[in-house]
Amino acid sequence: MSKKNKNKSNKTGMNAISTIISFLLSIFLTLICYLCGTYFGLFNKALILDAMNKSSYYESVNSYTYDEAVNLAIPANLNESIFDGVFSLNDTYREGKAYLEATLNGEHYTIDTTKIRSKLSENIKKYIAESNISPDAYNDNNINTFIDDVCRIYVSNLAVPYLSYYNGIKSMFKQIMLIGLPVLIILSLISIFLLTKTQKWIHRSLRYVAYSFLAAALMTTIMPAFLLITGGYSRLNLSPEFFSRLLSKYLGQSLMMYIYTSVIMLSAALIVILLVYYTRKKIVR
């Protein structure tokens, strides 16, 4: 084999090795993006609080509770006027936020229904007096039982379903993150180092690094972008309907975190491309 053919063969072999390492680097970078996107997206408490505000969760809790309470009052021969001023949006917001923050921090929180009980009891007694209904028709035990049922409906609606599993799942993912992220970063650095050794010129090595960052940005973007464009994440048929809206808003914001991490990868790729340009230009001179 001639020296020219031998050099060509060596170059082809080095390019093949560089391609393999570059592919592995893109996988490592993509996994880093998904780990970070998941941690700062799906497990971001601020996003959950924000989603509750933007999905009209608290207004819906009051509305659904009111409708259910009215349905409960009809068999008891009570007028829906007894619920006037019972469900305050400010109180629901305050209790909902306190409950949510405590639960997300792994603490137990009992939703306070004192004001609801007091106002509802006052309204019922007023209704009985104004309607000339015999006090014997509604004894204290019946009234208290009715109020207890209304409060249970309120608490059930205000409490976010499945939230009790959140901390356990987050704790498991955090352990994966603490081990997986440093390992992936180290593997990525090793890959970049190896790429600098497989090529004679640094700008050629950096070119493969740029390919990896671009590939990672693309692979991170595809699935979240598809879900955001098609709205597949928002077609969840869950009950109650206002919880489905909350989850849809939360998932939409979480998916955007993957887009943000892909933008970071794209920015890194552009920086490396500029380095390729200037290092090559320097060599040519």
PDB file of C-alpha atoms in Angstrom:
ATOM      1  CA  MET A   1       0.000   0.000   0.000  1.00  0.00           C
ATOM      2  CA  SER A   2       1.390   3.429  -0.956  1.00  0.00           C
ATOM      3  CA  LYS A   3       1.964   6.131   1.631  1.00  0.00           C
ATOM      4  CA  LYS A   4      -0.816   8.209   0.055  1.00  0.00           C
ATOM      5  CA  ASN A   5      -3.328   5.374   0.269  1.00  0.00           C
ATOM      6  CA  LYS A   6      -2.230   4.595   3.804  1.00  0.00           C
ATOM      7  CA  ASN A   7      -2.781   8.215   4.901  1.00  0.00           C
ATOM      8  CA  LYS A   8      -6.172   8.208   3.213  1.00  0.00           C
ATOM      9  CA  SER A   9      -7.091   4.996   5.005  1.00  0.00           C
ATOM     10  CA  ASN A  10      -5.974   6.413   8.355  1.00  0.00           C
ATOM     11  CA  LYS A  11      -7.960   9.588   7.732  1.00  0.00           C
ATOM     12  CA  THR A  12     -11.064   7.560   6.872  1.00  0.00           C
ATOM     13  CA  GLY A  13     -10.616   5.504  10.040  1.00  0.00           C
ATOM     14  CA  MET A  14     -10.206   8.625  12.190  1.00  0.00           C
ATOM     15  CA  ASN A  15     -13.292  10.188  10.633  1.00  0.00           C
ATOM     16  CA  ALA A  16     -15.293   7.043  11.365  1.00  0.00           C
ATOM     17  CA  ILE A  17     -14.112   7.078  14.984  1.00  0.00           C
ATOM     18  CA  SER A  18     -14.916  10.781  15.253  1.00  0.00           C
ATOM     19  CA  THR A  19     -18.406  10.141  13.882  1.00  0.00           C
ATOM     20  CA  ILE A  20     -19.061   7.416  16.454  1.00  0.00           C
ATOM     21  CA  ILE A  21     -17.785   9.560  19.329  1.00  0.00           C
ATOM     22  CA  SER A  22     -19.792  12.517  18.045  1.00  0.00           C
ATOM     23  CA  PHE A  23     -22.927  10.358  17.955  1.00  0.00           C
ATOM     24  CA  LEU A  24     -22.332   9.183  21.528  1.00  0.00           C
ATOM     25  CA  LEU A  25     -21.730  12.789  22.609  1.00  0.00           C
ATOM     26  CA  SER A  26     -25.062  13.827  21.081  1.00  0.00           C
ATOM     27  CA  ILE A  27     -26.800  11.071  23.084  1.00  0.00           C
ATOM     28  CA  PHE A  28     -25.135  12.203  26.323  1.00  0.00           C
ATOM     29  CA  LEU A  29     -26.085  15.838  25.668  1.00  0.00           C
ATOM     30  CA  THR A  30     -29.683  14.883  24.813  1.00  0.00           C
ATOM     31  CA  LEU A  31     -30.024  12.938  28.060  1.00  0.00           C
ATOM     32  CA  ILE A  32     -28.643  15.942  29.951  1.00  0.00           C
ATOM     33  CA  CYS A  33     -31.292  18.128  28.296  1.00  0.00           C
ATOM     34  CA  TYR A  34     -34.097  15.737  29.215  1.00  0.00           C
ATOM     35  CA  LEU A  35     -32.911  15.396  32.797  1.00  0.00           C
ATOM     36  CA  CYS A  36     -32.686  19.165  33.249  1.00  0.00           C
ATOM     37  CA  GLY A  37     -35.926  19.790  31.365  1.00  0.00           C
ATOM     38  CA  THR A  38     -37.779  17.278  33.529  1.00  0.00           C
ATOM     39  CA  TYR A  39     -36.361  18.552  36.802  1.00  0.00           C
ATOM     40  CA  PHE A  40     -36.982  22.242  36.062  1.00  0.00           C
ATOM     41  CA  GLY A  41     -40.253  21.514  34.267  1.00  0.00           C
ATOM     42  CA  LEU A  42     -42.327  18.644  35.626  1.00  0.00           C
ATOM     43  CA  PHE A  43     -40.841  18.958  39.108  1.00  0.00           C
ATOM     44  CA  ASN A  44     -40.914  22.741  39.316  1.00  0.00           C
ATOM     45  CA  LYS A  45     -43.210  23.863  42.150  1.00  0.00           C
ATOM     46  CA  ALA A  46     -43.431  27.381  40.730  1.00  0.00           C
ATOM     47  CA  LEU A  47     -44.945  26.004  37.517  1.00  0.00           C
ATOM     48  CA  ILE A  48     -47.667  24.174  39.448  1.00  0.00           C
ATOM     49  CA  LEU A  49     -48.586  27.314  41.404  1.00  0.00           C
ATOM     50  CA  ASP A  50     -48.578  29.350  38.208  1.00  0.00           C
ATOM     51  CA  ALA A  51     -50.708  26.771  36.375  1.00  0.00           C
ATOM     52  CA  MET A  52     -53.311  26.874  39.156  1.00  0.00           C
ATOM     53  CA  ASN A  53     -53.601  30.640  38.789  1.00  0.00           C
ATOM     54  CA  LYS A  54     -53.721  30.640  34.987  1.00  0.00           C
ATOM     55  CA  SER A  55     -56.207  27.770  34.713  1.00  0.00           C
ATOM     56  CA  SER A  56     -58.828  29.512  36.917  1.00  0.00           C
ATOM     57  CA  TYR A  57     -58.558  26.581  39.299  1.00  0.00           C
ATOM     58  CA  TYR A  58     -59.794  28.433  42.386  1.00  0.00           C
ATOM     59  CA  GLU A  59     -62.754  29.981  40.590  1.00  0.00           C
ATOM     60  CA  SER A  60     -63.703  26.538  39.284  1.00  0.00           C
ATOM     61  CA  VAL A  61     -63.440  24.995  42.756  1.00  0.00           C
ATOM     62  CA  ASN A  62     -65.977  27.491  44.077  1.00  0.00           C
ATOM     63  CA  SER A  63     -68.245  27.052  41.065  1.00  0.00           C
ATOM     64  CA  TYR A  64     -68.224  23.240  41.190  1.00  0.00           C
ATOM     65  CA  THR A  65     -68.640  23.222  44.965  1.00  0.00           C
ATOM     66  CA  TYR A  66     -71.587  25.601  44.714  1.00  0.00           C
ATOM     67  CA  ASP A  67     -73.339  23.417  42.116  1.00  0.00           C
ATOM     68  CA  GLU A  68     -72.779  20.240  44.118  1.00  0.00           C
ATOM     69  CA  ALA A  69     -73.876  21.907  47.336  1.00  0.00           C
ATOM     70  CA  VAL A  70     -77.093  23.145  45.688  1.00  0.00           C
ATOM     71  CA  ASN A  71     -77.798  19.578  44.533  1.00  0.00           C
ATOM     72  CA  LEU A  72     -77.281  18.494  48.123  1.00  0.00           C
ATOM     73  CA  ALA A  73     -79.634  21.189  49.429  1.00  0.00           C
ATOM     74  CA  ILE A  74     -82.588  20.305  47.177  1.00  0.00           C
ATOM     75  CA  PRO A  75     -83.451  16.963  48.891  1.00  0.00           C
ATOM     76  CA  ALA A  76     -83.092  18.737  52.233  1.00  0.00           C
ATOM     77  CA  ASN A  77     -85.719  21.323  51.181  1.00  0.00           C
ATOM     78  CA  LEU A  78     -83.245  24.157  51.518  1.00  0.00           C
ATOM     79  CA  ASN A  79     -83.038  27.091  49.114  1.00  0.00           C
ATOM     80  CA  GLU A  80     -79.790  27.835  47.251  1.00  0.00           C
ATOM     81  CA  SER A  81     -79.826  31.311  48.793  1.00  0.00           C
ATOM     82  CA  ILE A  82     -78.250  29.724  51.884  1.00  0.00           C
ATOM     83  CA  PHE A  83     -74.943  29.623  49.941  1.00  0.00           C
ATOM     84  CA  ASP A  84     -74.812  33.390  49.365  1.00  0.00           C
ATOM     85  CA  GLY A  85     -71.373  34.626  50.422  1.00  0.00           C
ATOM     86  CA  VAL A  86     -70.320  31.188  51.650  1.00  0.00           C
ATOM     87  CA  PHE A  87     -67.566  30.446  49.114  1.00  0.00           C
ATOM     88  CA  SER A  88     -65.135  33.371  48.977  1.00  0.00           C
ATOM     89  CA  LEU A  89     -62.575  33.430  46.171  1.00  0.00           C
ATOM     90  CA  ASN A  90     -60.001  35.103  48.425  1.00  0.00           C
ATOM     91  CA  ASP A  91     -60.424  32.425  51.093  1.00  0.00           C
ATOM     92  CA  THR A  92     -60.292  29.638  48.508  1.00  0.00           C
ATOM     93  CA  TYR A  93     -57.136  31.120  46.968  1.00  0.00           C
ATOM     94  CA  ARG A  94     -55.466  31.501  50.367  1.00  0.00           C
ATOM     95  CA  GLU A  95     -56.357  27.989  51.532  1.00  0.00           C
ATOM     96  CA  GLY A  96     -55.549  26.415  48.168  1.00  0.00           C
ATOM     97  CA  LYS A  97     -52.141  28.045  47.980  1.00  0.00           C
ATOM     98  CA  ALA A  98     -51.293  27.140  51.584  1.00  0.00           C
ATOM     99  CA  TYR A  99     -52.403  23.545  51.007  1.00  0.00           C
ATOM    100  CA  LEU A 100     -50.430  23.275  47.778  1.00  0.00           C
ATOM    101  CA  GLU A 101     -47.201  24.750  49.153  1.00  0.00           C
ATOM    102  CA  ALA A 102     -47.358  22.545  52.248  1.00  0.00           C
ATOM    103  CA  THR A 103     -48.052  19.393  50.240  1.00  0.00           C
ATOM    104  CA  LEU A 104     -45.260  20.142  47.748  1.00  0.00           C
ATOM    105  CA  ASN A 105     -42.899  20.578  50.706  1.00  0.00           C
ATOM    106  CA  GLY A 106     -43.946  17.202  52.093  1.00  0.00           C
ATOM    107  CA  GLU A 107     -45.951  18.694  54.940  1.00  0.00           C
ATOM    108  CA  HIS A 108     -49.497  17.907  56.045  1.00  0.00           C
ATOM    109  CA  TYR A 109     -52.032  20.683  55.774  1.00  0.00           C
ATOM    110  CA  THR A 110     -55.668  20.669  56.853  1.00  0.00           C
ATOM    111  CA  ILE A 111     -57.833  22.948  54.738  1.00  0.00           C
ATOM    112  CA  ASP A 112     -59.626  25.385  57.050  1.00  0.00           C
ATOM    113  CA  THR A 113     -63.403  25.442  56.550  1.00  0.00           C
ATOM    114  CA  THR A 114     -64.228  27.493  59.659  1.00  0.00           C
ATOM    115  CA  LYS A 115     -65.521  30.491  57.706  1.00  0.00           C
ATOM    116  CA  ILE A 116     -67.630  28.294  55.437  1.00  0.00           C
ATOM    117  CA  ARG A 117     -69.178  26.539  58.418  1.00  0.00           C
ATOM    118  CA  SER A 118     -69.892  29.771  60.222  1.00  0.00           C
ATOM    119  CA  LYS A 119     -71.406  31.577  57.229  1.00  0.00           C
ATOM    120  CA  LEU A 120     -73.434  28.564  56.092  1.00  0.00           C
ATOM    121  CA  SER A 121     -74.803  27.972  59.573  1.00  0.00           C
ATOM    122  CA  GLU A 122     -75.765  31.643  59.835  1.00  0.00           C
ATOM    123  CA  ASN A 123     -77.495  31.560  56.421  1.00  0.00           C
ATOM    124  CA  ILE A 124     -79.439  28.378  57.200  1.00  0.00           C
ATOM    125  CA  LYS A 125     -80.741  29.751  60.475  1.00  0.00           C
ATOM    126  CA  LYS A 126     -81.668  32.988  58.757  1.00  0.00           C
ATOM    127  CA  TYR A 127     -83.470  31.090  55.987  1.00  0.00           C
ATOM    128  CA  ILE A 128     -85.437  29.015  58.508  1.00  0.00           C
ATOM    129  CA  ALA A 129     -86.459  32.142  60.417  1.00  0.00           C
ATOM    130  CA  GLU A 130     -87.468  34.130  57.328  1.00  0.00           C
ATOM    131  CA  SER A 131     -89.378  31.198  55.783  1.00  0.00           C
ATOM    132  CA  ASN A 132     -91.454  30.660  58.924  1.00  0.00           C
ATOM    133  CA  ILE A 133     -90.251  27.071  59.079  1.00  0.00           C
ATOM    134  CA  SER A 134     -90.657  25.314  62.379  1.00  0.00           C
ATOM    135  CA  PRO A 135     -87.280  25.009  64.136  1.00  0.00           C
ATOM    136  CA  ASP A 136     -88.178  21.387  64.839  1.00  0.00           C
ATOM    137  CA  ALA A 137     -88.000  20.640  61.105  1.00  0.00           C
ATOM    138  CA  TYR A 138     -84.234  21.228  61.157  1.00  0.00           C
ATOM    139  CA  ASN A 139     -82.508  20.246  64.369  1.00  0.00           C
ATOM    140  CA  ASP A 140     -78.881  21.073  65.075  1.00  0.00           C
ATOM    141  CA  ASN A 141     -77.713  17.558  64.229  1.00  0.00           C
ATOM    142  CA  ASN A 142     -79.291  17.693  60.770  1.00  0.00           C
ATOM    143  CA  ILE A 143     -77.866  21.135  60.096  1.00  0.00           C
ATOM    144  CA  ASN A 144     -74.380  20.124  61.252  1.00  0.00           C
ATOM    145  CA  THR A 145     -74.473  16.971  59.155  1.00  0.00           C
ATOM    146  CA  PHE A 146     -75.488  19.004  56.095  1.00  0.00           C
ATOM    147  CA  ILE A 147     -72.698  21.522  56.726  1.00  0.00           C
ATOM    148  CA  ASP A 148     -70.179  18.678  57.169  1.00  0.00           C
ATOM    149  CA  ASP A 149     -71.200  17.253  53.784  1.00  0.00           C
ATOM    150  CA  VAL A 150     -70.791  20.639  52.082  1.00  0.00           C
ATOM    151  CA  CYS A 151     -67.358  21.116  53.650  1.00  0.00           C
ATOM    152  CA  ARG A 152     -66.282  17.659  52.515  1.00  0.00           C
ATOM    153  CA  ILE A 153     -67.265  18.560  48.955  1.00  0.00           C
ATOM    154  CA  TYR A 154     -65.292  21.818  49.208  1.00  0.00           C
ATOM    155  CA  VAL A 155     -62.159  20.142  50.583  1.00  0.00           C
ATOM    156  CA  SER A 156     -62.385  17.350  48.005  1.00  0.00           C
ATOM    157  CA  ASN A 157     -62.589  19.857  45.149  1.00  0.00           C
ATOM    158  CA  LEU A 158     -59.821  22.105  46.457  1.00  0.00           C
ATOM    159  CA  ALA A 159     -57.364  19.258  47.102  1.00  0.00           C
ATOM    160  CA  VAL A 160     -55.403  18.460  43.918  1.00  0.00           C
ATOM    161  CA  PRO A 161     -55.805  14.772  42.942  1.00  0.00           C
ATOM    162  CA  TYR A 162     -52.625  12.629  42.906  1.00  0.00           C
ATOM    163  CA  LEU A 163     -50.549  15.434  44.467  1.00  0.00           C
ATOM    164  CA  SER A 164     -49.660  13.135  47.368  1.00  0.00           C
ATOM    165  CA  TYR A 165     -47.525  11.078  44.952  1.00  0.00           C
ATOM    166  CA  TYR A 166     -45.593  14.128  43.746  1.00  0.00           C
ATOM    167  CA  ASN A 167     -42.916  14.256  46.446  1.00  0.00           C
ATOM    168  CA  GLY A 168     -42.198  10.528  46.267  1.00  0.00           C
ATOM    169  CA  ILE A 169     -41.721  10.614  42.499  1.00  0.00           C
ATOM    170  CA  LYS A 170     -39.655  13.818  42.712  1.00  0.00           C
ATOM    171  CA  SER A 171     -37.419  12.273  45.373  1.00  0.00           C
ATOM    172  CA  MET A 172     -36.781   9.232  43.164  1.00  0.00           C
ATOM    173  CA  PHE A 173     -36.015  11.413  40.150  1.00  0.00           C
ATOM    174  CA  LYS A 174     -33.716  13.620  42.220  1.00  0.00           C
ATOM    175  CA  GLN A 175     -31.628  10.558  43.096  1.00  0.00           C
ATOM    176  CA  ILE A 176     -31.402   9.698  39.395  1.00  0.00           C
ATOM    177  CA  MET A 177     -30.458  13.312  38.674  1.00  0.00           C
ATOM    178  CA  LEU A 178     -27.737  13.421  41.339  1.00  0.00           C
ATOM    179  CA  ILE A 179     -26.077  10.329  39.895  1.00  0.00           C
ATOM    180  CA  GLY A 180     -26.968  10.551  36.222  1.00  0.00           C
ATOM    181  CA  LEU A 181     -26.192  14.217  35.554  1.00  0.00           C
ATOM    182  CA  PRO A 182     -22.555  14.203  36.795  1.00  0.00           C
ATOM    183  CA  VAL A 183     -21.918  10.911  34.953  1.00  0.00           C
ATOM    184  CA  LEU A 184     -23.331  12.309  31.702  1.00  0.00           C
ATOM    185  CA  ILE A 185     -21.317  15.526  32.064  1.00  0.00           C
ATOM    186  CA  ILE A 186     -18.110  13.544  32.638  1.00  0.00           C
ATOM    187  CA  LEU A 187     -18.853  11.278  29.649  1.00  0.00           C
ATOM    188  CA  SER A 188     -19.520  14.363  27.528  1.00  0.00           C
ATOM    189  CA  LEU A 189     -16.212  15.949  28.543  1.00  0.00           C
ATOM    190  CA  ILE A 190     -14.353  12.710  27.816  1.00  0.00           C
ATOM    191  CA  SER A 191     -16.032  12.537  24.399  1.00  0.00           C
ATOM    192  CA  ILE A 192     -15.016  16.119  23.587  1.00  0.00           C
ATOM    193  CA  PHE A 193     -11.455  15.376  24.716  1.00  0.00           C
ATOM    194  CA  LEU A 194     -11.301  12.259  22.533  1.00  0.00           C
ATOM    195  CA  LEU A 195     -12.605  14.212  19.550  1.00  0.00           C
ATOM    196  CA  THR A 196      -9.723  16.671  19.911  1.00  0.00           C
ATOM    197  CA  LYS A 197      -7.324  13.714  19.655  1.00  0.00           C
ATOM    198  CA  THR A 198      -8.858  12.009  16.627  1.00  0.00           C
ATOM    199  CA  GLN A 199      -8.223  14.886  14.223  1.00  0.00           C
ATOM    200  CA  LYS A 200      -5.020  16.608  13.223  1.00  0.00           C
ATOM    201  CA  TRP A 201      -6.540  20.068  13.184  1.00  0.00           C
ATOM    202  CA  ILE A 202      -8.556  21.475  16.100  1.00  0.00           C
ATOM    203  CA  HIS A 203     -11.183  23.059  13.847  1.00  0.00           C
ATOM    204  CA  ARG A 204     -12.039  19.614  12.449  1.00  0.00           C
ATOM    205  CA  SER A 205     -12.456  18.240  15.965  1.00  0.00           C
ATOM    206  CA  LEU A 206     -14.668  21.156  16.940  1.00  0.00           C
ATOM    207  CA  ARG A 207     -16.776  20.540  13.848  1.00  0.00           C
ATOM    208  CA  TYR A 208     -17.796  17.146  15.241  1.00  0.00           C
ATOM    209  CA  VAL A 209     -18.542  18.752  18.609  1.00  0.00           C
ATOM    210  CA  ALA A 210     -20.808  21.247  16.848  1.00  0.00           C
ATOM    211  CA  TYR A 211     -22.586  18.379  15.092  1.00  0.00           C
ATOM    212  CA  SER A 212     -23.262  16.794  18.496  1.00  0.00           C
ATOM    213  CA  PHE A 213     -24.719  19.963  19.985  1.00  0.00           C
ATOM    214  CA  LEU A 214     -26.922  20.484  16.934  1.00  0.00           C
ATOM    215  CA  ALA A 215     -28.122  16.867  17.044  1.00  0.00           C
ATOM    216  CA  ALA A 216     -28.860  17.147  20.786  1.00  0.00           C
ATOM    217  CA  ALA A 217     -30.846  20.338  20.226  1.00  0.00           C
ATOM    218  CA  LEU A 218     -32.862  18.630  17.477  1.00  0.00           C
ATOM    219  CA  MET A 219     -33.510  15.412  19.423  1.00  0.00           C
ATOM    220  CA  THR A 220     -34.578  17.365  22.502  1.00  0.00           C
ATOM    221  CA  THR A 221     -36.968  19.528  20.505  1.00  0.00           C
ATOM    222  CA  ILE A 222     -38.799  16.945  18.362  1.00  0.00           C
ATOM    223  CA  MET A 223     -41.126  15.296  20.895  1.00  0.00           C
ATOM    224  CA  PRO A 224     -42.006  18.392  23.007  1.00  0.00           C
ATOM    225  CA  ALA A 225     -42.540  20.483  19.868  1.00  0.00           C
ATOM    226  CA  PHE A 226     -44.795  17.788  18.376  1.00  0.00           C
ATOM    227  CA  LEU A 227     -46.910  17.653  21.549  1.00  0.00           C
ATOM    228  CA  LEU A 228     -47.115  21.435  21.800  1.00  0.00           C
ATOM    229  CA  ILE A 229     -48.087  21.867  18.144  1.00  0.00           C
ATOM    230  CA  THR A 230     -50.655  19.061  18.077  1.00  0.00           C
ATOM    231  CA  GLY A 231     -51.909  19.801  21.590  1.00  0.00           C
ATOM    232  CA  GLY A 232     -51.832  16.086  22.423  1.00  0.00           C
ATOM    233  CA  TYR A 233     -50.999  16.799  26.062  1.00  0.00           C
ATOM    234  CA  SER A 234     -54.160  18.906  26.452  1.00  0.00           C
ATOM    235  CA  ARG A 235     -56.609  16.202  25.422  1.00  0.00           C
ATOM    236  CA  LEU A 236     -56.678  14.513  28.812  1.00  0.00           C
ATOM    237  CA  ASN A 237     -60.135  13.358  29.799  1.00  0.00           C
ATOM    238  CA  LEU A 238     -59.844  13.561  33.575  1.00  0.00           C
ATOM    239  CA  SER A 239     -62.377  14.353  36.263  1.00  0.00           C
ATOM    240  CA  PRO A 240     -63.111  16.921  37.522  1.00  0.00           C
ATOM    241  CA  GLU A 241     -62.853  19.017  34.380  1.00  0.00           C
ATOM    242  CA  PHE A 242     -61.081  21.909  36.115  1.00  0.00           C
ATOM    243  CA  PHE A 243     -58.319  19.521  37.236  1.00  0.00           C
ATOM    244  CA  SER A 244     -57.897  18.483  33.609  1.00  0.00           C
ATOM    245  CA  ARG A 245     -57.452  22.158  32.675  1.00  0.00           C
ATOM    246  CA  LEU A 246     -54.889  22.598  35.446  1.00  0.00           C
ATOM    247  CA  LEU A 247     -52.918  19.566  34.299  1.00  0.00           C
ATOM    248  CA  SER A 248     -53.044  20.721  30.681  1.00  0.00           C
ATOM    249  CA  LYS A 249     -51.650  24.151  31.578  1.00  0.00           C
ATOM    250  CA  TYR A 250     -48.969  22.593  33.799  1.00  0.00           C
ATOM    251  CA  LEU A 251     -47.856  20.090  31.146  1.00  0.00           C
ATOM    252  CA  GLY A 252     -47.733  22.789  28.497  1.00  0.00           C
ATOM    253  CA  GLN A 253     -45.418  24.920  30.636  1.00  0.00           C
ATOM    254  CA  SER A 254     -43.313  21.863  31.492  1.00  0.00           C
ATOM    255  CA  LEU A 255     -42.870  20.950  27.827  1.00  0.00           C
ATOM    256  CA  MET A 256     -41.545  24.446  27.170  1.00  0.00           C
ATOM    257  CA  MET A 257     -38.640  23.683  29.516  1.00  0.00           C
ATOM    258  CA  TYR A 258     -37.395  21.083  27.027  1.00  0.00           C
ATOM    259  CA  ILE A 259     -37.576  23.706  24.302  1.00  0.00           C
ATOM    260  CA  TYR A 260     -35.514  26.068  26.454  1.00  0.00           C
ATOM    261  CA  THR A 261     -32.817  23.429  27.053  1.00  0.00           C
ATOM    262  CA  SER A 262     -32.688  22.720  23.308  1.00  0.00           C
ATOM    263  CA  VAL A 263     -32.188  26.450  22.687  1.00  0.00           C
ATOM    264  CA  ILE A 264     -29.216  26.334  25.074  1.00  0.00           C
ATOM    265  CA  MET A 265     -27.774  23.427  23.078  1.00  0.00           C
ATOM    266  CA  LEU A 266     -28.356  25.317  19.837  1.00  0.00           C
ATOM    267  CA  SER A 267     -26.611  28.367  21.272  1.00  0.00           C
ATOM    268  CA  ALA A 268     -23.667  26.201  22.313  1.00  0.00           C
ATOM    269  CA  ALA A 269     -23.527  24.757  18.789  1.00  0.00           C
ATOM    270  CA  LEU A 270     -23.421  28.249  17.276  1.00  0.00           C
ATOM    271  CA  ILE A 271     -20.577  29.215  19.616  1.00  0.00           C
ATOM    272  CA  VAL A 272     -18.607  26.113  18.610  1.00  0.00           C
ATOM    273  CA  ILE A 273     -19.296  26.839  14.922  1.00  0.00           C
ATOM    274  CA  LEU A 274     -17.827  30.315  15.399  1.00  0.00           C
ATOM    275  CA  LEU A 275     -14.778  28.739  17.038  1.00  0.00           C
ATOM    276  CA  VAL A 276     -14.441  26.415  14.049  1.00  0.00           C
ATOM    277  CA  TYR A 277     -14.550  29.399  11.713  1.00  0.00           C
ATOM    278  CA  TYR A 278     -11.958  31.456  13.569  1.00  0.00           C
ATOM    279  CA  THR A 279      -9.558  28.574  14.278  1.00  0.00           C
ATOM    280  CA  ARG A 280      -9.678  27.501  10.617  1.00  0.00           C
ATOM    281  CA  LYS A 281      -9.167  31.071   9.505  1.00  0.00           C
ATOM    282  CA  LYS A 282      -6.160  31.344  11.805  1.00  0.00           C
ATOM    283  CA  ILE A 283      -4.618  28.152  10.379  1.00  0.00           C
ATOM    284  CA  VAL A 284      -5.154  29.267   6.779  1.00  0.00           C
ATOM    285  CA  ARG A 285      -3.295  32.476   7.466  1.00  0.00           C
TER     286      ARG A 285
END
